mmCIF file of C-alpha atoms in Angstrom:
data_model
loop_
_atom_site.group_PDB
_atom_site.id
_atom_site.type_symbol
_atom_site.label_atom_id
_atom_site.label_comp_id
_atom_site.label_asym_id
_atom_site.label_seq_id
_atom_site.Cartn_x
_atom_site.Cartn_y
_atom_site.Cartn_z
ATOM 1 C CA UNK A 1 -29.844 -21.948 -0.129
ATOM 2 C CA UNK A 2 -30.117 -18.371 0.536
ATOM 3 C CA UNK A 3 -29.234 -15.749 -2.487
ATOM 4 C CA UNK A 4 -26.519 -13.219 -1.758
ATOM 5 C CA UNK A 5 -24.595 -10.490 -4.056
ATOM 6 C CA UNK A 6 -20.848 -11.536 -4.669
ATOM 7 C CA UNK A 7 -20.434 -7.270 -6.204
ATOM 8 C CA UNK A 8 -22.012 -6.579 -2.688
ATOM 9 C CA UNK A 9 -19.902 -8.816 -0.804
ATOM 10 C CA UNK A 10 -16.364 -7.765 -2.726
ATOM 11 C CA UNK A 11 -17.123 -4.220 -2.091
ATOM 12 C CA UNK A 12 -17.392 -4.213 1.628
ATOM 13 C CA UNK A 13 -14.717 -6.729 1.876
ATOM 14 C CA UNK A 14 -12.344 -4.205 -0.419
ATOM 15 C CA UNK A 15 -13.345 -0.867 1.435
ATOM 16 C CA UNK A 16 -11.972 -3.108 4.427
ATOM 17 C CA UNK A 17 -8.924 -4.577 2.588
ATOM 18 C CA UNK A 18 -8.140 -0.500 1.526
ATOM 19 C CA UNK A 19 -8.488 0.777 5.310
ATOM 20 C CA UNK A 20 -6.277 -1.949 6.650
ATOM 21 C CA UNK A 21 -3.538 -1.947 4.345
ATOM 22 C CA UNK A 22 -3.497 1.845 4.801
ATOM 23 C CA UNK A 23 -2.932 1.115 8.372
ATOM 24 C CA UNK A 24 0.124 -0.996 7.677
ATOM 25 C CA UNK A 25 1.461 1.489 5.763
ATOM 26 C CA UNK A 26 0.624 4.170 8.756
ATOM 27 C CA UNK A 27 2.469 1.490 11.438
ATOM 28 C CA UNK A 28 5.333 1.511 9.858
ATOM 29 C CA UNK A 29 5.543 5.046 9.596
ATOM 30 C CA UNK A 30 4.328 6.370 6.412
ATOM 31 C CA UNK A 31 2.170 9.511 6.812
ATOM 32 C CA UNK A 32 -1.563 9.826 6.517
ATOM 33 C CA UNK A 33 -1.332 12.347 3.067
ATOM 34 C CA UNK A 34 1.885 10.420 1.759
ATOM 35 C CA UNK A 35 1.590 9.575 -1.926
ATOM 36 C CA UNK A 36 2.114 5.852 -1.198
ATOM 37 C CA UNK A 37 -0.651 5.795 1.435
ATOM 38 C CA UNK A 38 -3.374 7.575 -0.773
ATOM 39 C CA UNK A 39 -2.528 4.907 -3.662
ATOM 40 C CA UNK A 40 -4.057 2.006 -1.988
ATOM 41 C CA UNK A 41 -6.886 1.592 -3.463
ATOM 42 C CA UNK A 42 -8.941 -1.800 -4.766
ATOM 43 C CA UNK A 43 -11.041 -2.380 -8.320
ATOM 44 C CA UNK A 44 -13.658 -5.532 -8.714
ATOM 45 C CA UNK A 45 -13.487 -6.506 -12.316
ATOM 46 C CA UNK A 46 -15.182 -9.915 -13.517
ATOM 47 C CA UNK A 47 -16.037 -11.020 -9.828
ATOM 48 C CA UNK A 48 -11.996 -10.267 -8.836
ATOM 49 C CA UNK A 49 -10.693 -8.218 -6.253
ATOM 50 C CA UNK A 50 -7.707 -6.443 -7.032
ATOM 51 C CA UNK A 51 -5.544 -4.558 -4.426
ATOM 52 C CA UNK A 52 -3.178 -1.638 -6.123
ATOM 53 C CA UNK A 53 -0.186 0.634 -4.234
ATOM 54 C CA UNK A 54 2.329 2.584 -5.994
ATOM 55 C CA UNK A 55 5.015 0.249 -7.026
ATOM 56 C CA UNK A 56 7.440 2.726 -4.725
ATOM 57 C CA UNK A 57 6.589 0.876 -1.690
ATOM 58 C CA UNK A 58 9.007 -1.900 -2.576
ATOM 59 C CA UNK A 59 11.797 0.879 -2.260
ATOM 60 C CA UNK A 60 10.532 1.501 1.524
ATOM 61 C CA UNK A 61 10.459 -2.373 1.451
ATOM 62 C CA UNK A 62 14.141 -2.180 0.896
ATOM 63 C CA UNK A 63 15.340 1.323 1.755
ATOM 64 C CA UNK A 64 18.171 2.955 0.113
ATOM 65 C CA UNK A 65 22.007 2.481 1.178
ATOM 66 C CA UNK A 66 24.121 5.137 1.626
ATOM 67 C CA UNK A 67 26.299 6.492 -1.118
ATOM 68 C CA UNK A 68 24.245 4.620 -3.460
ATOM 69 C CA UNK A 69 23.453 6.733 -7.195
ATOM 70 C CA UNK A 70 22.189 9.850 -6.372
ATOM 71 C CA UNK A 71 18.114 10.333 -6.819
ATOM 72 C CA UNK A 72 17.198 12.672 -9.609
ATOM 73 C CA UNK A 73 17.258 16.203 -8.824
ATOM 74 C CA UNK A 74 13.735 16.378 -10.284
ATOM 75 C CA UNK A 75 12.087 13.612 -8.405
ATOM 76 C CA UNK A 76 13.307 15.613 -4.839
ATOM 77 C CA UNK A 77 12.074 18.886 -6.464
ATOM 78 C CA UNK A 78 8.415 17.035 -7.137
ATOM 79 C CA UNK A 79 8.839 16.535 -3.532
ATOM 80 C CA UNK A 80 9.297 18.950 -2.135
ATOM 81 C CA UNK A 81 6.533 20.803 -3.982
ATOM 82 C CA UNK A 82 3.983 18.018 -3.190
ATOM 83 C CA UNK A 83 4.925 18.059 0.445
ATOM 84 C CA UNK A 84 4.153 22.031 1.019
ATOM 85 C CA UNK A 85 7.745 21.968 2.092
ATOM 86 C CA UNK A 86 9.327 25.644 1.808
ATOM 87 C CA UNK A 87 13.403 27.135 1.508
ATOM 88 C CA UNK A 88 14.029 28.903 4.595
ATOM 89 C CA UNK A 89 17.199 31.508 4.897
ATOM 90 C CA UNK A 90 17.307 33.111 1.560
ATOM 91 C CA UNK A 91 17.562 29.414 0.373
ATOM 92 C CA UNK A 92 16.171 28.686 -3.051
ATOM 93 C CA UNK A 93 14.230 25.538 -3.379
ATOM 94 C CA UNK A 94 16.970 23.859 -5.719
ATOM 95 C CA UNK A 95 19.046 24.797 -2.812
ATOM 96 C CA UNK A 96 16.763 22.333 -0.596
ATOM 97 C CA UNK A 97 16.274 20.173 -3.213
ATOM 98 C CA UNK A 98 20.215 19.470 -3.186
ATOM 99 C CA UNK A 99 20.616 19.300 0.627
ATOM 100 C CA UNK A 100 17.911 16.855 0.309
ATOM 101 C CA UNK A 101 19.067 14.650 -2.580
ATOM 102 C CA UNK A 102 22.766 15.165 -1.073
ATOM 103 C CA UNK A 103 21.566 13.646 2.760
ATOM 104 C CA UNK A 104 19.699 10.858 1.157
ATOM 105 C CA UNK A 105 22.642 9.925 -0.374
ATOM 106 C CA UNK A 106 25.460 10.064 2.408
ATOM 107 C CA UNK A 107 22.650 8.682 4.651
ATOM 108 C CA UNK A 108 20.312 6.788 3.158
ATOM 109 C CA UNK A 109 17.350 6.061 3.755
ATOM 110 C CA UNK A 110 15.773 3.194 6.583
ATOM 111 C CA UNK A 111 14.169 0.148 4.657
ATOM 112 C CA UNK A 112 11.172 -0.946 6.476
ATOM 113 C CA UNK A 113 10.936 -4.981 5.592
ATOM 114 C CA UNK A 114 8.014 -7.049 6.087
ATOM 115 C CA UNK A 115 5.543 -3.881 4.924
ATOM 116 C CA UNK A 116 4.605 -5.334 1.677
ATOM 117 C CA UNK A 117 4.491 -9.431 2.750
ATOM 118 C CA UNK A 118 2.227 -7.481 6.266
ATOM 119 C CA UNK A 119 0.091 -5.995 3.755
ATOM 120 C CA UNK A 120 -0.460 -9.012 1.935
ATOM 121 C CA UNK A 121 -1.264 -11.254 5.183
ATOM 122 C CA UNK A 122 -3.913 -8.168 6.333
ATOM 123 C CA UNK A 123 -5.370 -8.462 3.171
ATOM 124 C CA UNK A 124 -5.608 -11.945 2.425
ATOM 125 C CA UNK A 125 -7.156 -12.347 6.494
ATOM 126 C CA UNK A 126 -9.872 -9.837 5.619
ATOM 127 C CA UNK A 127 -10.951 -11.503 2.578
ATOM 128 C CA UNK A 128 -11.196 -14.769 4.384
ATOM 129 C CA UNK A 129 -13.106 -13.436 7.419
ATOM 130 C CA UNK A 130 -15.368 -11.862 5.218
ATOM 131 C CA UNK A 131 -16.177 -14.939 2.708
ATOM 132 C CA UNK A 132 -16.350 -16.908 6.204
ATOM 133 C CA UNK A 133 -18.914 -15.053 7.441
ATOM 134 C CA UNK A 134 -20.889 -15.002 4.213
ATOM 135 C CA UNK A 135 -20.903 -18.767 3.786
ATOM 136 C CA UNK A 136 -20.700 -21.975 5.676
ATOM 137 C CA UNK A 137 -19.629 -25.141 4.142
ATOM 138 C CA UNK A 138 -21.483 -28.452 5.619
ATOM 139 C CA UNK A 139 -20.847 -32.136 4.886
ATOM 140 C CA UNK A 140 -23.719 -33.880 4.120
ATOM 141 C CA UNK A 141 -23.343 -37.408 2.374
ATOM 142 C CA UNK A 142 -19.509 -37.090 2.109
ATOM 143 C CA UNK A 143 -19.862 -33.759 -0.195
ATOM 144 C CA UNK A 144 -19.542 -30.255 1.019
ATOM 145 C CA UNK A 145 -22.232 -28.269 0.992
ATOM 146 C CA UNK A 146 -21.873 -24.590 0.542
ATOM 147 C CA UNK A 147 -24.937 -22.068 1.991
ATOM 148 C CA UNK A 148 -25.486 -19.174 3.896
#
């Protein structure tokens, strides 16, 4: 039976699982730089693969209704700083920061369902492909047999 590296063989496989869940996140609209996007990332402790977001994507999961508690003034400044976005006008940026937190809440904001179970089912697909092609699994005297 041939030797192989499992560290080797979880690292590839989570670079992969970290590109593709990115790219759900990017399909359903989420931009390249956003904060939620840039999160994914995956860590290999004790022979484990571990995938990691912000927990804020299950808000996009579910979106926000309209007229619903008003977000934090604070959280839409952070925002707006982190996003480059600047007041035009002679507006001040709490002056954004409450048009923003005021249209969020008289309009909400669009969930986007199935982006968490979607990154799930990419993820779980990659790690099988990619144990798949590392092993194969024979029968041989009503046992399995598992080699390269």
């Amino acid at each position: 039976m041939a030797q192989f590296d499992l560290q080797k063989l979880l690292t590839i496989i989570s670079n992969d699982i970290t590109t593709a869940v990115q790219a759900v996140y990017k399909d359903y609209g989420l931009k390249t730089n956003s904060d939620v996007v840039k999160s994914v990332h995956t860590k290999i402790q004790n022979d484990r693969l571990k995938v990691y977001a912000f927990s804020y994507i299950q808000n996009i999961e579910k979106g926000r209704r309209k007229f619903s508690k008003k977000l934090p003034i604070g959280e839409v400044l952070q925002f707006i700083k982190k996003s480059g976005m600047r007041p035009q006008g002679g507006m001040t940026i709490n002056q954004l920061a409450f048009q923003i937190q005021t249209a969020i809440f008289e309009n909400g904001i669009k969930a986007k369902p199935g982006i968490k179970n979607k990154s799930i089912e990419v993820s779980e697909k990659i790690l099988l492909e990619g144990l798949k092609n590392m092993f194969t699994v024979k029968i041989v005297n009503n046992q399995f047999v598992v080699g390269k």
